[in-house]
mmCIF file of C-alpha atoms in Angstrom:
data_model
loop_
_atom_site.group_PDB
_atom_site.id
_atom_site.type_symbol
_atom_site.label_atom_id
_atom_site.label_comp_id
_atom_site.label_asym_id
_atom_site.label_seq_id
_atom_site.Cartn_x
_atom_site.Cartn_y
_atom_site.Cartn_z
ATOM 1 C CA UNK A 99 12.063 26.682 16.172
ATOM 2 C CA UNK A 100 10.814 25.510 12.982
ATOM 3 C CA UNK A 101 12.130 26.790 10.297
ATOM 4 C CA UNK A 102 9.881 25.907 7.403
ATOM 5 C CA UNK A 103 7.500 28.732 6.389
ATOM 6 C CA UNK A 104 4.051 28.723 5.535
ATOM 7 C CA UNK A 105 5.480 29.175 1.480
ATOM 8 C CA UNK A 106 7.257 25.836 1.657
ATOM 9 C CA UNK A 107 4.428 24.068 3.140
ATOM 10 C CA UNK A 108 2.480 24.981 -0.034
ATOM 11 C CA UNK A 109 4.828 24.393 -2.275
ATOM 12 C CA UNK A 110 5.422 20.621 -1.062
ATOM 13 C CA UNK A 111 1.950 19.787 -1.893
ATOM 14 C CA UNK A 112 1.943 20.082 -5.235
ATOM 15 C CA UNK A 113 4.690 16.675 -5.413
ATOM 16 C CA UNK A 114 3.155 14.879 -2.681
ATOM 17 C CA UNK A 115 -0.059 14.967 -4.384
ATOM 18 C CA UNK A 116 1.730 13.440 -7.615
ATOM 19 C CA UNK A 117 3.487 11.038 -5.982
ATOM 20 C CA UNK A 118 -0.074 9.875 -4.487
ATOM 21 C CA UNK A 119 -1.774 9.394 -7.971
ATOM 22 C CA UNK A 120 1.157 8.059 -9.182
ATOM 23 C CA UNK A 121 1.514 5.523 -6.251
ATOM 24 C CA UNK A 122 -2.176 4.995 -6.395
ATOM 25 C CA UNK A 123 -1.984 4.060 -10.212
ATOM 26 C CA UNK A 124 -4.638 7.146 -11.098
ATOM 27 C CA UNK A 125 -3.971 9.266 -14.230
ATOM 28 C CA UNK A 126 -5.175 12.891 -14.415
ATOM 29 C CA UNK A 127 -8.272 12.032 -16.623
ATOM 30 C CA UNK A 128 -9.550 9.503 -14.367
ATOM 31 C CA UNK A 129 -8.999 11.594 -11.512
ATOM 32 C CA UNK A 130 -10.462 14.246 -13.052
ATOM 33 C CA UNK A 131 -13.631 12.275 -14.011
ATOM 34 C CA UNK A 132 -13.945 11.291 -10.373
ATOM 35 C CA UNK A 133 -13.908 14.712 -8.518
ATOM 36 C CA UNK A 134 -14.967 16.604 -10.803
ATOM 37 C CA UNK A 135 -11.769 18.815 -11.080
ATOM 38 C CA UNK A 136 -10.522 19.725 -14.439
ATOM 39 C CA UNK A 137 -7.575 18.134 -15.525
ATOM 40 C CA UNK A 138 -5.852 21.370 -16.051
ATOM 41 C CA UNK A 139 -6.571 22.667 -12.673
ATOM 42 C CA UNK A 140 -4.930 18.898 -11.051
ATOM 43 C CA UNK A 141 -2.213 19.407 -13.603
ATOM 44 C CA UNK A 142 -1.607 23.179 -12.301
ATOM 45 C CA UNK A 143 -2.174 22.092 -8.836
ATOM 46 C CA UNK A 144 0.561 19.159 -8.896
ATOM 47 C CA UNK A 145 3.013 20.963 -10.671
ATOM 48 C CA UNK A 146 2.624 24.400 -8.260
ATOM 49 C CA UNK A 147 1.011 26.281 -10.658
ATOM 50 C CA UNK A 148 -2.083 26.422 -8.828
ATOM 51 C CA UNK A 149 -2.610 27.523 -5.279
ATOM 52 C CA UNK A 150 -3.903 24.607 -3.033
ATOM 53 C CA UNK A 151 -6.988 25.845 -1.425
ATOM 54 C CA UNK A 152 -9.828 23.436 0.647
ATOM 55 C CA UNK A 153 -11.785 23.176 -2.083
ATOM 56 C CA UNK A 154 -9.601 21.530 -4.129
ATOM 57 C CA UNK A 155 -7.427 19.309 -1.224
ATOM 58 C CA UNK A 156 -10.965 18.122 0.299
ATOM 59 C CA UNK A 157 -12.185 15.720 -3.019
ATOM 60 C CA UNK A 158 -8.182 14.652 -3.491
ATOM 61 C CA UNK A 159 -8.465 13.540 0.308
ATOM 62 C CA UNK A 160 -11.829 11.393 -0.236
ATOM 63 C CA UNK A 161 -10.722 9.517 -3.580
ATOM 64 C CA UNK A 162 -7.240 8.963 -1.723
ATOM 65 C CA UNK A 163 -9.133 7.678 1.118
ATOM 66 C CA UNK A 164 -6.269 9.839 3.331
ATOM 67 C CA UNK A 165 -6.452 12.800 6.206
ATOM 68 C CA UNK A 166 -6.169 16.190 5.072
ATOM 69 C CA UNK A 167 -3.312 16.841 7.523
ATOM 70 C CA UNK A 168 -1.354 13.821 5.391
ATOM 71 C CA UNK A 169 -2.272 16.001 1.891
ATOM 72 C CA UNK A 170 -0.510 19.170 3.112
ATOM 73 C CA UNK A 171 1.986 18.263 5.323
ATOM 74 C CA UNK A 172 0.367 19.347 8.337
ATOM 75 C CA UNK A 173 2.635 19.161 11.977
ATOM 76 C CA UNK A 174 1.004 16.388 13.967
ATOM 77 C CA UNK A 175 1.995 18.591 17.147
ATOM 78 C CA UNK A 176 4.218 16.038 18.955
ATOM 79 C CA UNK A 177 1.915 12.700 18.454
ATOM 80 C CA UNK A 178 3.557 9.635 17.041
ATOM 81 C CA UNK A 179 1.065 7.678 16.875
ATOM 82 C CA UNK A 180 -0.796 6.258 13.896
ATOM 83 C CA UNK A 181 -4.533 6.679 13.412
ATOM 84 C CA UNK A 182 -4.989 3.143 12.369
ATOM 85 C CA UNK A 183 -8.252 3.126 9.852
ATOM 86 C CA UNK A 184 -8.976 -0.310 8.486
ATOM 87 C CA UNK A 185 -10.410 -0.949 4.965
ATOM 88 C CA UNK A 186 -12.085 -4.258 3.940
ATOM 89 C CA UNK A 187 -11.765 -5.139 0.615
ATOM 90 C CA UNK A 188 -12.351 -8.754 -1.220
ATOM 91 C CA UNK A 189 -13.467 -10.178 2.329
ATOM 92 C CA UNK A 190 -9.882 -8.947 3.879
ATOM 93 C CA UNK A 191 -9.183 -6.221 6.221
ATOM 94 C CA UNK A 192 -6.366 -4.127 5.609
ATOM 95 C CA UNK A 193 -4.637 -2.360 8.771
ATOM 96 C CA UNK A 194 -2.223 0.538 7.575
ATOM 97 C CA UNK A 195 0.957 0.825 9.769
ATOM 98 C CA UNK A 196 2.417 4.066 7.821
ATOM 99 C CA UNK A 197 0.890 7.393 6.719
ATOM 100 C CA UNK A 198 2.830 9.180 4.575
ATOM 101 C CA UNK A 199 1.717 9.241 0.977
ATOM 102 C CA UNK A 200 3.945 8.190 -1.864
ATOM 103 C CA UNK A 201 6.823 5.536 -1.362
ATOM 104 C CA UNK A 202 6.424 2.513 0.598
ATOM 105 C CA UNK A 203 3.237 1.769 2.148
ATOM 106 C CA UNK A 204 3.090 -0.786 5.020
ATOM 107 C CA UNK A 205 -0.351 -2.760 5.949
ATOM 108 C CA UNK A 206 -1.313 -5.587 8.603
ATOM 109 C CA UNK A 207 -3.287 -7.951 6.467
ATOM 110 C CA UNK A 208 -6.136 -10.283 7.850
ATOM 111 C CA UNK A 209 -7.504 -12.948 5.833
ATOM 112 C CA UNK A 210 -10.703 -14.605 7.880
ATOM 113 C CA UNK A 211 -11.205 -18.202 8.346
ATOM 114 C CA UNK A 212 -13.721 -19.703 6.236
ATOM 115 C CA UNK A 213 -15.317 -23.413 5.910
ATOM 116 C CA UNK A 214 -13.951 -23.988 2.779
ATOM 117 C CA UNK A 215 -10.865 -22.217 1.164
ATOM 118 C CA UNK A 216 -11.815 -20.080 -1.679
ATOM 119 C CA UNK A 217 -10.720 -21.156 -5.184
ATOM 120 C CA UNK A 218 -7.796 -18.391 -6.696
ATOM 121 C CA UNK A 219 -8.561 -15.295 -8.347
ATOM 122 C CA UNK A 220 -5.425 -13.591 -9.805
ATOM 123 C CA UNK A 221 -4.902 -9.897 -10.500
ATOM 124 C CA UNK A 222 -2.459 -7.682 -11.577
ATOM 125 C CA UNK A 223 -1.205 -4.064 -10.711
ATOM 126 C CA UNK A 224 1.408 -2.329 -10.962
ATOM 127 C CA UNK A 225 4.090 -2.203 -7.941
ATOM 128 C CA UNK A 226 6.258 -4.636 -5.775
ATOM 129 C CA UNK A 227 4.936 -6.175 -2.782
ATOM 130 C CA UNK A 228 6.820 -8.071 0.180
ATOM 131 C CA UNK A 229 4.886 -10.248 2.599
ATOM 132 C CA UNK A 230 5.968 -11.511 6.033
ATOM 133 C CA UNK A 231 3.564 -14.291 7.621
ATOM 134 C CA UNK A 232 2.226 -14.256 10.790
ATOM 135 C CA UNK A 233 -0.119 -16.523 12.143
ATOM 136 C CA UNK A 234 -1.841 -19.363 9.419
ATOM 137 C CA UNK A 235 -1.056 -20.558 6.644
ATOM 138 C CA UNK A 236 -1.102 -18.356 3.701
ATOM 139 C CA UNK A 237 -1.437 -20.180 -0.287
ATOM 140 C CA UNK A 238 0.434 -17.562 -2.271
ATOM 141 C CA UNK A 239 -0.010 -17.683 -6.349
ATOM 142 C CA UNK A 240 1.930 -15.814 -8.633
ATOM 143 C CA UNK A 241 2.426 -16.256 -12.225
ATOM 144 C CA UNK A 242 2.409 -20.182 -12.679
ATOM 145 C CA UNK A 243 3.896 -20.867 -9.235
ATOM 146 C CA UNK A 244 1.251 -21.828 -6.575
ATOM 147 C CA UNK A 245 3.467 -22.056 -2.954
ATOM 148 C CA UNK A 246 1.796 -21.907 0.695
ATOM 149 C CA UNK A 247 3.993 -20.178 3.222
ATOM 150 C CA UNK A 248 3.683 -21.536 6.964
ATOM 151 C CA UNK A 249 4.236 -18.346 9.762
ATOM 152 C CA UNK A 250 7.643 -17.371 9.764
ATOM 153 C CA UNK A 251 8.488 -17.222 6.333
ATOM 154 C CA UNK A 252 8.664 -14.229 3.697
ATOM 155 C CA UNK A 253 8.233 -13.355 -0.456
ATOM 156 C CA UNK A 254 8.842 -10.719 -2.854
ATOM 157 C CA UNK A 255 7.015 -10.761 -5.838
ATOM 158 C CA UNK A 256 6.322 -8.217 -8.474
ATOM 159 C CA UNK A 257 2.740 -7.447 -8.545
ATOM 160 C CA UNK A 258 2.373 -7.132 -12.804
ATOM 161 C CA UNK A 259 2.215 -10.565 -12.519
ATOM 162 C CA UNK A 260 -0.850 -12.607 -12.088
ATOM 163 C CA UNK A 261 -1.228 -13.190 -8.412
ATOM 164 C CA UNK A 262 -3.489 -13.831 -5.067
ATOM 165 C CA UNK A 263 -3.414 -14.343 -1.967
ATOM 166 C CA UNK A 264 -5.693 -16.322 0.467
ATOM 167 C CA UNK A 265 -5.967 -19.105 3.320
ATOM 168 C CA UNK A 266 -4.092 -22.561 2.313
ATOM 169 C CA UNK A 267 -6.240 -24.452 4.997
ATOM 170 C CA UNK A 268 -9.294 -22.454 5.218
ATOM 171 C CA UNK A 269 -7.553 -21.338 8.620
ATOM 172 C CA UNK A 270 -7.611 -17.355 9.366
ATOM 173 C CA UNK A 271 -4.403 -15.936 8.338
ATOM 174 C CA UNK A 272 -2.469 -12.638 9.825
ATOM 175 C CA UNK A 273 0.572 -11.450 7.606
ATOM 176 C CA UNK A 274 2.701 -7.610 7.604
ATOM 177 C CA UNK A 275 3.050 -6.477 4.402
ATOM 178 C CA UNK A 276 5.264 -3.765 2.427
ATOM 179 C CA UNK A 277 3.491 -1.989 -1.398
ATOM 180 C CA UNK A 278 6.015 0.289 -3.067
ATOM 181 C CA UNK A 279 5.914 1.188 -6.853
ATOM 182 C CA UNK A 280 7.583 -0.849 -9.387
ATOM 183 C CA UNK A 281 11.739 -0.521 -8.350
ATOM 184 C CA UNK A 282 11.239 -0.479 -4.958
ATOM 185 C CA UNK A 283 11.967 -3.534 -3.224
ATOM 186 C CA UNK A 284 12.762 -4.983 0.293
ATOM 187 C CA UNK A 285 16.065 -5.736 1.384
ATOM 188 C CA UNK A 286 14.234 -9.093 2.993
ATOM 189 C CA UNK A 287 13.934 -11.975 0.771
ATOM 190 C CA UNK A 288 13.037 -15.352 0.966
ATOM 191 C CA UNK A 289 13.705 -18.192 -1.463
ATOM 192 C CA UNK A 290 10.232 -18.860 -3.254
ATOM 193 C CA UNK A 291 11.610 -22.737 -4.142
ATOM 194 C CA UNK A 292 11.616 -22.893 -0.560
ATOM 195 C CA UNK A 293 9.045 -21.387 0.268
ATOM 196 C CA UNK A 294 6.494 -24.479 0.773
ATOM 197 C CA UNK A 295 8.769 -26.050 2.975
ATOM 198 C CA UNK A 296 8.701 -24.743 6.785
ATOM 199 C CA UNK A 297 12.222 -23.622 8.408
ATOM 200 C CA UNK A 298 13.681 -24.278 11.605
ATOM 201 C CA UNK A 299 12.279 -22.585 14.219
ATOM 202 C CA UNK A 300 15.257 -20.739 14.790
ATOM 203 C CA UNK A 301 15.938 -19.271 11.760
ATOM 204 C CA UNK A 302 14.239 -15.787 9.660
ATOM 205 C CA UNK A 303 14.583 -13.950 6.616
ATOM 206 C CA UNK A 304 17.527 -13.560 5.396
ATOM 207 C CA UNK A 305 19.106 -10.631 4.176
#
């Protein structure tokens, strides 16, 4: 039997909702702005001062783009599976492997294939990625380094640094990758001097 009561269920909200604005790069004000909530009231909420209730959870759940369920904590009675929603963003889709809010979030990236390979676009936000190519050749830039990375191969980058990602050949390209906040890395790496040069065919990451 369970042991968790309906008190502790509540009271876990109030940090996982945090650690999803926080992980999401939103501050109270612009959240605020957004749902209309007052910034007292998310304050309240996120530090358990305030009472979830539906009202409140159901905006939260459409900016974070997440189920309700994930929001409170919510038994999934027994099914492991992973409701897989896609988002498209910047001509990509975006698969998400993992659920839980906060921490390390894991995504199946697809890049399409396009006539001509479209000219870099750098961005910066705040976090840590790791990237693990599939299929394709992906062109990688970040900060003044420009590297393509044939299937097979890794990188680690921090993401406050000017980067994109996109086809090298104008070839479709299918890569896994891990987002965590800034100090949370992957314990696979891959050399990014090396990383325009293929490896044998028998060889991986390296830990």
């Amino acid at each position: 039997m369970d042991p968790t009561t309906d008190d502790d269920v509540l009271d876990a909200v109030g940090p996982r909702l945090r650690a999803l604005r926080r992980d999401r790069g939103i501050t109270l004000a612009d959240l605020a702005a957004t749902t209309g909530v007052s910034e007292s009231t998310l304050s309240r909420l996120e530090s358990g001062l305030r009472r979830p209730s539906l009202e409140l959870l159901l905006p939260l759940a459409r900016i974070y783009d997440v189920p309700l369920d994930d929001l409170v904590g919510a038994p999934r009675t027994g099914d492991p599976r992973i409701h897989l929603k896609p988002v498209h963003r910047h001509g990509m889709t975006f698969v998400p492997l993992s659920r839980r809010p906060g921490g390390v979030h894991a995504f199946k990236m697809l890049i399409p294939a396009r006539p001509k390979p479209l000219e870099p676009t750098p961005q910066t936000h705040e976090g840590f990625e790791w990237l693990y190519v599939l299929a394709g050749r992906l062109r990688l830039v970040t900060g003044d380094r420009d590297l393509v990375l044939p299937p097979g191969q890794a990188a680690e980058f921090d993401t406050s640094l000017p980067h994109w990602l996109g086809s090298a050949d104008g070839g479709a390209v299918e890569l896994l990758i891990l987002f965590g906040l800034q100090g949370l890395r992957a314990h696979v790496r891959t050399d990014p001097e090396r990383a325009s040069s293929p490896k044998p065919p028998d060889s991986g990451p390296s830990r």
